[in-house]
Amino acid sequence: MEKNITVILGDGIGPEVTRQSIKVLEAVGHQYGHTFNYTYCLMGADAIDKTGNPLPDETIESCLNSDAVLFGAIGHPKYDNDPTAKVRPEQGLLKLRKSLQLFANIRPITTYPSLQHLSPLKAKQMEGVDFIIFRELTGGIYFGKKELSEDKTRASDDCVYTRPEIERIAHLAFKYAQQRKRKLTLVDKANVLETSRLWRKVVQEIAGQYNDVLVDYMFVDNAAMQIILNPKQFDVILTENMFGDIISDEASVLSGSLGLLPSASIGTGTALFEPIHGSYPQAAGKDIANPLGSILSTAMMLDYLGMPNEAAHVRDGVNWTLQNSFVTKDIDSINFYFTSTIGELIADFVSNKITGEVNKGNIELRKSTII
Ligand code: IPM
Ligand code: MG
């Protein structure tokens, strides 16, 4: 197959982790006879520095004309600490989500037995944790009318949802649940918010079409607690934009490192794949960031592009590095390997260059001596 991918390296550690994904994709291409054509585009603080615009038109154009978008990370501290900044990197990502109508953000929460010791939860609570968050991504408070009074003493953000916005993501989440453990939990705040009551009503109606799926309703404050107390109870969590943003960061720490988690944003147009971590500016350019979130996002992209065996091969490569303790600094702060080494190892794995015992000595040569 031949596929056109728009690559947005973005800010902070975005470029270095995404480059590892490209190495892995190239290995997939050689091994399975596919061609991936890349178009590199700007977004975020990088785009503001170079063009003054967090999302240049050429980037939108390229994404719309691609089979998929691979994205690194967004954000820069110089904007985070300046609430008066008119142009912000995040505006680029929000506008791209809207332009591509990426209404569903899918974040799988997987746990790895070899990383159990890093989880803030006890091993017993973590056994068998495997759930997926469906976060609505183009509506709600993120995109409602924003106002600041002239005297700057009053501000508001509207939260608006329409029935079709809820229906389309709910159907998607129910269909996923049917392929998994057949349980769906709607997370909302229906005891207080009108938008949440609409979500609950629509989901209750749709549930009738998916009788094989058990539906559960949970207020977001309780859900925040349950994710820590008893994460095993979840299979598919469906929720609105803001709640999804918050609980997916919370859930991400269960696996041991935020750096491990991938995401897919899908909608009516081209889909976008990105690790869930941010731009981690303190680590930028140091070759220490964890590339697995990006590489696992690439595996999700391969699934989406109709290459399930290739995706499974990449995931096997990721598992192989974790099992053999080839890990970055976030996972082992003393015996850690560089971002680029992990990318090469997984690319080698996909190219079937790693057979049997690895010569750790050779890899050690590229190992960091910084402690
Ligand atoms: C995410 C991020 C974004 C969001 C930011 C960077 C705008 O936190 O993808 O979860 O809030 O959606
Ligand atoms: Mg977030």
Coordinates of C-alpha atoms and ligand atoms in Angstrom, one line a residue:
M1 CA 0.0 0.0 0.0
E2 CA 1.0 3.6 -0.4
K3 CA -0.1 6.1 2.2
N4 CA 0.3 9.9 2.5
I5 CA 1.0 11.0 6.0
T6 CA 1.2 14.6 7.2
V7 CA 3.7 14.9 10.0
I8 CA 3.5 17.7 12.5
L9 CA 6.5 17.6 14.8
G10 CA 5.3 20.4 17.0
D11 CA 6.9 21.8 20.1
G12 CA 9.3 20.6 22.9
I13 CA 9.9 16.9 22.7
G14 CA 7.4 16.5 19.8
P15 CA 10.1 16.4 17.1
E16 CA 12.4 13.8 18.8
V17 CA 9.6 11.4 19.7
T18 CA 7.9 11.7 16.3
R19 CA 11.2 11.0 14.6
Q20 CA 11.3 7.6 16.3
S21 CA 7.9 6.8 14.9
I22 CA 9.1 7.6 11.4
K23 CA 12.0 5.2 11.9
V24 CA 9.5 2.5 12.9
L25 CA 7.2 3.4 10.0
E26 CA 10.1 3.1 7.6
A27 CA 10.9 -0.3 9.0
V28 CA 7.3 -1.3 8.5
G29 CA 7.4 -0.1 5.0
H30 CA 10.5 -2.1 4.1
Q31 CA 9.3 -5.2 5.9
Y32 CA 5.8 -5.3 4.5
G33 CA 6.2 -3.6 1.1
H34 CA 4.4 -0.3 1.9
T35 CA 5.4 3.2 0.9
F36 CA 4.7 6.1 3.3
N37 CA 5.1 9.6 1.9
Y38 CA 5.6 12.3 4.5
T39 CA 4.6 15.9 4.3
Y40 CA 6.1 17.9 7.2
C41 CA 3.9 20.8 8.4
L42 CA 3.9 23.4 11.1
M43 CA 1.7 23.9 14.1
G44 CA 1.9 25.3 17.6
A45 CA 4.6 27.5 19.1
D46 CA 7.0 26.4 16.3
A47 CA 4.5 27.7 13.8
I48 CA 4.0 31.0 15.7
D49 CA 7.8 31.6 15.7
K50 CA 8.1 30.8 12.0
T51 CA 4.9 32.3 10.5
G52 CA 3.0 34.2 13.3
N53 CA 0.1 31.7 13.0
P54 CA -0.3 28.7 15.2
L55 CA -2.0 26.8 12.4
P56 CA -1.0 27.9 8.9
D57 CA -3.5 27.2 6.1
E58 CA -1.0 24.9 4.3
T59 CA -1.1 22.6 7.4
I60 CA -4.9 22.3 7.2
E61 CA -4.7 21.8 3.5
S62 CA -2.1 19.0 3.8
C63 CA -3.9 17.2 6.6
L64 CA -7.2 17.3 4.6
N65 CA -5.4 15.7 1.6
S66 CA -3.6 13.0 3.6
D67 CA -4.5 9.5 4.7
A68 CA -3.6 10.3 8.3
V69 CA -1.8 12.8 10.5
L70 CA 1.0 12.0 12.9
F71 CA 1.5 14.7 15.5
G72 CA 4.1 15.2 18.3
A73 CA 3.2 17.7 21.0
I74 CA 2.2 21.3 21.5
G75 CA 2.9 24.1 24.0
H76 CA 5.6 26.4 25.2
P77 CA 6.1 27.8 28.7
K78 CA 6.4 31.4 27.4
Y79 CA 2.7 31.2 26.5
D80 CA 1.6 29.2 29.6
N81 CA 2.8 31.9 31.9
D82 CA 1.2 34.8 30.0
P83 CA -2.6 34.8 30.3
T84 CA -2.8 37.9 28.2
A85 CA -1.2 36.3 25.1
K86 CA -3.6 36.7 22.1
V87 CA -2.0 34.0 20.0
R88 CA -1.3 30.7 21.7
P89 CA 0.1 27.4 20.5
E90 CA -2.9 25.4 21.7
Q91 CA -5.2 27.4 19.4
G92 CA -3.5 25.6 16.5
L93 CA -4.5 22.1 17.8
L94 CA -8.0 23.2 18.7
K95 CA -8.5 24.7 15.2
L96 CA -7.1 21.6 13.5
R97 CA -9.4 19.3 15.5
K98 CA -12.4 21.5 14.4
S99 CA -11.2 21.7 10.8
L100 CA -10.8 17.9 10.5
Q101 CA -14.0 17.4 12.5
L102 CA -12.1 15.1 14.9
F103 CA -15.0 14.5 17.2
A104 CA -13.8 11.5 19.0
N105 CA -10.5 11.2 20.9
I106 CA -9.7 7.6 21.8
R107 CA -7.3 7.0 24.7
P108 CA -6.6 3.4 25.6
I109 CA -5.3 2.8 29.1
T110 CA -3.2 -0.3 29.1
T111 CA -1.0 -1.6 31.9
Y112 CA 2.3 -3.5 31.6
P113 CA 3.2 -6.1 34.2
S114 CA 6.9 -5.2 33.9
L115 CA 6.1 -1.6 34.9
Q116 CA 3.7 -2.4 37.8
H117 CA 6.2 -1.1 40.3
L118 CA 5.9 2.4 38.8
S119 CA 2.2 2.6 39.2
P120 CA 1.0 4.7 42.2
L121 CA -1.5 1.9 42.8
K122 CA -0.9 -1.5 44.4
A123 CA -0.2 -4.4 42.1
K124 CA -3.5 -6.1 43.3
Q125 CA -5.6 -3.2 42.1
M126 CA -3.8 -3.0 38.8
E127 CA -4.3 -6.6 37.6
G128 CA -6.4 -6.8 34.5
V129 CA -6.8 -3.0 34.2
D130 CA -7.6 -2.3 30.5
F131 CA -10.1 0.4 29.5
I132 CA -10.5 3.0 26.9
I133 CA -11.7 6.6 27.1
F134 CA -13.9 8.1 24.4
R135 CA -13.6 11.8 24.8
E136 CA -15.8 14.2 22.8
L137 CA -13.3 16.5 21.1
T138 CA -15.0 19.3 19.1
G139 CA -17.7 20.6 21.4
G140 CA -18.5 21.7 24.9
I141 CA -16.8 24.3 26.9
Y142 CA -13.7 24.2 24.8
F143 CA -15.5 25.6 21.8
G144 CA -18.4 27.7 23.4
K145 CA -18.6 31.5 23.3
K146 CA -15.8 33.0 25.4
E147 CA -16.2 36.5 26.9
L148 CA -14.2 38.9 29.0
S149 CA -16.0 42.1 30.1
E150 CA -14.5 45.4 29.0
D151 CA -13.3 46.2 32.5
K152 CA -11.8 42.7 32.6
T153 CA -13.6 41.7 35.9
R154 CA -16.0 39.1 34.4
A155 CA -15.3 36.2 32.2
S156 CA -17.4 33.3 30.8
D157 CA -17.0 30.2 28.7
D158 CA -20.3 28.6 27.4
C159 CA -20.7 24.9 27.4
V160 CA -23.0 23.8 24.5
Y161 CA -23.8 20.3 23.2
T162 CA -26.3 19.3 20.5
R163 CA -28.0 15.9 20.2
P164 CA -26.2 14.9 17.0
E165 CA -22.8 15.7 18.6
I166 CA -23.6 13.3 21.4
E167 CA -25.1 10.7 19.1
R168 CA -22.2 10.3 16.8
I169 CA -19.6 9.6 19.5
A170 CA -22.0 7.5 21.5
H171 CA -22.6 5.1 18.6
L172 CA -18.8 4.8 18.1
A173 CA -18.2 4.1 21.8
F174 CA -21.0 1.5 21.9
K175 CA -19.6 -0.3 18.9
Y176 CA -16.2 -0.4 20.5
A177 CA -17.7 -1.7 23.7
Q178 CA -19.3 -4.5 21.7
Q179 CA -15.9 -5.6 20.5
R180 CA -14.5 -5.5 24.1
K181 CA -15.9 -6.4 27.5
R182 CA -19.3 -4.9 26.6
K183 CA -19.6 -2.3 29.3
L184 CA -20.0 1.4 28.7
T185 CA -19.8 4.0 31.5
L186 CA -21.1 7.5 30.7
V187 CA -19.2 10.0 32.9
D188 CA -21.1 13.3 33.4
K189 CA -22.4 15.8 36.0
A190 CA -26.1 15.3 35.3
N191 CA -26.9 16.3 38.9
V192 CA -25.9 19.8 38.1
L193 CA -25.4 20.5 34.4
E194 CA -28.0 20.8 31.7
T195 CA -25.6 19.6 29.0
S196 CA -24.9 16.4 31.1
R197 CA -28.6 15.7 31.4
L198 CA -28.9 15.9 27.6
W199 CA -25.9 13.4 27.3
R200 CA -27.6 11.0 29.7
K201 CA -30.9 11.2 27.9
V202 CA -29.4 10.6 24.5
V203 CA -27.1 7.8 25.7
Q204 CA -30.1 6.1 27.5
E205 CA -32.0 6.2 24.2
I206 CA -29.1 4.8 22.1
A207 CA -28.5 2.1 24.7
G208 CA -31.6 0.4 23.5
Q209 CA -29.9 -0.4 20.1
Y210 CA -27.0 -2.1 21.9
N211 CA -28.7 -4.5 24.3
D212 CA -25.5 -6.6 24.6
V213 CA -23.7 -3.7 26.3
L214 CA -24.1 -3.0 30.0
V215 CA -24.5 0.8 30.6
D216 CA -23.4 2.5 33.7
Y217 CA -23.8 6.2 34.6
M218 CA -21.3 7.9 36.9
F219 CA -20.8 11.5 38.0
V220 CA -17.4 12.9 37.1
D221 CA -16.3 13.5 40.7
N222 CA -17.1 9.9 41.6
A223 CA -15.4 8.7 38.4
A224 CA -12.2 10.5 39.4
M225 CA -12.3 8.6 42.6
Q226 CA -13.2 5.2 41.1
I227 CA -10.4 5.4 38.5
I228 CA -8.0 5.3 41.5
L229 CA -10.0 3.0 43.8
N230 CA -11.2 0.3 41.4
P231 CA -10.0 0.9 37.8
K232 CA -10.8 -2.7 36.9
Q233 CA -14.5 -1.9 36.7
F234 CA -14.1 0.1 33.5
D235 CA -14.2 -1.0 29.9
V236 CA -15.3 1.9 27.7
I237 CA -15.7 5.3 29.3
L238 CA -17.7 7.9 27.3
T239 CA -17.5 11.5 28.3
E240 CA -17.6 15.1 27.1
N241 CA -14.6 17.2 26.1
M242 CA -13.5 18.8 29.4
F243 CA -14.2 15.9 31.7
G244 CA -12.3 13.6 29.2
D245 CA -9.3 15.9 29.2
I246 CA -9.1 15.7 33.0
I247 CA -9.8 12.0 33.6
S248 CA -7.6 10.8 30.8
D249 CA -4.6 12.5 32.4
E250 CA -5.6 11.0 35.7
A251 CA -6.0 7.5 34.2
S252 CA -2.7 7.8 32.3
V253 CA -0.6 7.5 35.5
L254 CA -2.0 4.1 36.3
S255 CA 0.3 2.5 33.7
G256 CA 3.4 4.0 35.3
S257 CA 4.3 6.7 32.9
L258 CA 2.4 9.4 31.0
G259 CA 5.0 8.9 28.3
L260 CA 3.6 5.5 27.3
L261 CA 0.1 6.4 26.2
P262 CA -1.1 6.9 22.7
S263 CA -4.3 8.4 21.3
A264 CA -6.3 8.5 18.1
S265 CA -8.6 11.3 17.1
I266 CA -11.1 10.3 14.5
G267 CA -14.0 12.0 12.9
T268 CA -15.4 12.6 9.4
G269 CA -12.1 13.5 7.7
T270 CA -8.5 12.5 8.1
A271 CA -7.7 11.0 11.5
L272 CA -4.9 12.2 13.7
F273 CA -2.6 10.2 16.0
E274 CA -0.6 11.7 18.9
P275 CA 0.8 10.6 22.2
I276 CA -1.2 12.0 25.1
H277 CA 1.7 13.7 26.8
G278 CA 2.5 17.3 26.4
S279 CA 5.6 19.1 25.0
Y280 CA 7.7 18.5 28.2
P281 CA 10.0 21.5 27.4
Q282 CA 12.5 20.7 30.2
A283 CA 13.5 17.5 28.3
A284 CA 13.4 19.0 24.7
G285 CA 16.5 18.2 22.7
K286 CA 18.1 15.9 25.4
D287 CA 17.1 12.6 23.8
I288 CA 15.6 11.4 27.1
A289 CA 11.9 11.6 26.4
N290 CA 9.9 8.4 26.1
P291 CA 9.0 7.7 22.4
L292 CA 6.6 4.8 23.2
G293 CA 3.5 7.1 23.4
S294 CA 4.2 8.2 19.8
I295 CA 5.2 4.8 18.6
L296 CA 2.0 3.3 20.0
S297 CA 0.0 6.1 18.4
T298 CA 1.7 5.0 15.1
A299 CA 0.5 1.5 15.8
M300 CA -3.1 2.9 16.2
M301 CA -2.5 4.7 12.9
L302 CA -1.5 1.4 11.2
D303 CA -4.7 -0.2 12.4
Y304 CA -6.7 2.7 11.1
L305 CA -4.9 2.4 7.7
G306 CA -5.9 -1.2 7.4
M307 CA -2.6 -2.8 8.5
P308 CA -3.5 -4.8 11.6
N309 CA -0.5 -7.2 11.4
E310 CA 1.9 -4.4 11.0
A311 CA 0.3 -2.6 14.0
A312 CA 0.6 -5.8 16.1
H313 CA 4.3 -6.2 15.1
V314 CA 5.0 -2.6 16.3
R315 CA 3.2 -3.3 19.6
D316 CA 5.2 -6.5 20.0
G317 CA 8.4 -4.4 19.5
V318 CA 7.3 -2.1 22.2
N319 CA 6.5 -5.0 24.6
W320 CA 9.9 -6.5 23.8
T321 CA 11.8 -3.3 24.8
L322 CA 9.9 -3.1 28.0
Q323 CA 10.4 -6.7 28.9
N324 CA 14.1 -6.4 28.3
S325 CA 14.4 -3.2 30.3
F326 CA 15.3 -1.0 27.3
V327 CA 13.5 1.9 28.8
T328 CA 13.9 5.7 28.9
K329 CA 14.6 7.8 31.9
D330 CA 11.0 8.3 33.0
I331 CA 10.9 4.5 33.7
D332 CA 14.3 3.9 35.0
S333 CA 16.2 7.0 36.1
I334 CA 19.6 5.2 36.4
N335 CA 19.7 2.5 33.8
F336 CA 18.1 4.3 31.0
Y337 CA 18.5 4.4 27.2
F338 CA 18.1 7.3 24.9
T339 CA 15.0 8.2 23.0
S340 CA 16.8 7.5 19.7
T341 CA 18.1 4.1 20.8
I342 CA 14.6 2.9 21.8
G343 CA 13.4 4.0 18.3
E344 CA 16.2 2.1 16.6
L345 CA 15.6 -1.0 18.7
I346 CA 11.9 -1.1 17.8
A347 CA 12.7 -0.4 14.1
D348 CA 15.2 -3.3 14.2
F349 CA 12.6 -5.5 15.9
V350 CA 10.1 -4.8 13.1
S351 CA 12.8 -5.5 10.5
N352 CA 13.3 -8.9 12.2
K353 CA 16.9 -8.0 12.9
I354 CA 16.5 -9.0 16.5
T355 CA 16.5 -12.7 16.8
G356 CA 17.0 -14.6 20.1
E357 CA 19.3 -13.0 22.7
V358 CA 20.3 -9.5 22.0
N359 CA 23.9 -8.4 22.4
K360 CA 23.3 -6.0 25.3
G361 CA 27.0 -5.1 25.2
N362 CA 26.5 -3.4 21.8
I363 CA 23.4 -1.6 22.9
E364 CA 25.2 -0.6 26.1
L365 CA 27.6 1.4 24.1
R366 CA 24.8 3.8 23.2
K367 CA 23.6 3.7 26.8
S368 CA 23.6 6.9 28.8
T369 CA 26.2 7.2 31.5
I370 CA 24.5 10.2 33.0
I371 CA 23.2 9.5 36.5
Ligands
IPM1 C1 -4.9 17.2 25.3 C2 -4.3 18.5 25.7 C3 -5.0 19.6 24.9 C4 -6.5 19.6 25.4 C5 -4.4 21.0 25.1 C6 -3.0 21.0 24.6 C7 -5.2 22.1 24.3 O1 -4.4 18.7 27.0 O2 -4.9 16.8 24.1 O3 -5.5 16.5 26.2 O4 -6.8 20.2 26.4 O5 -7.3 19.0 24.7
MG2 MG -5.1 17.1 28.2

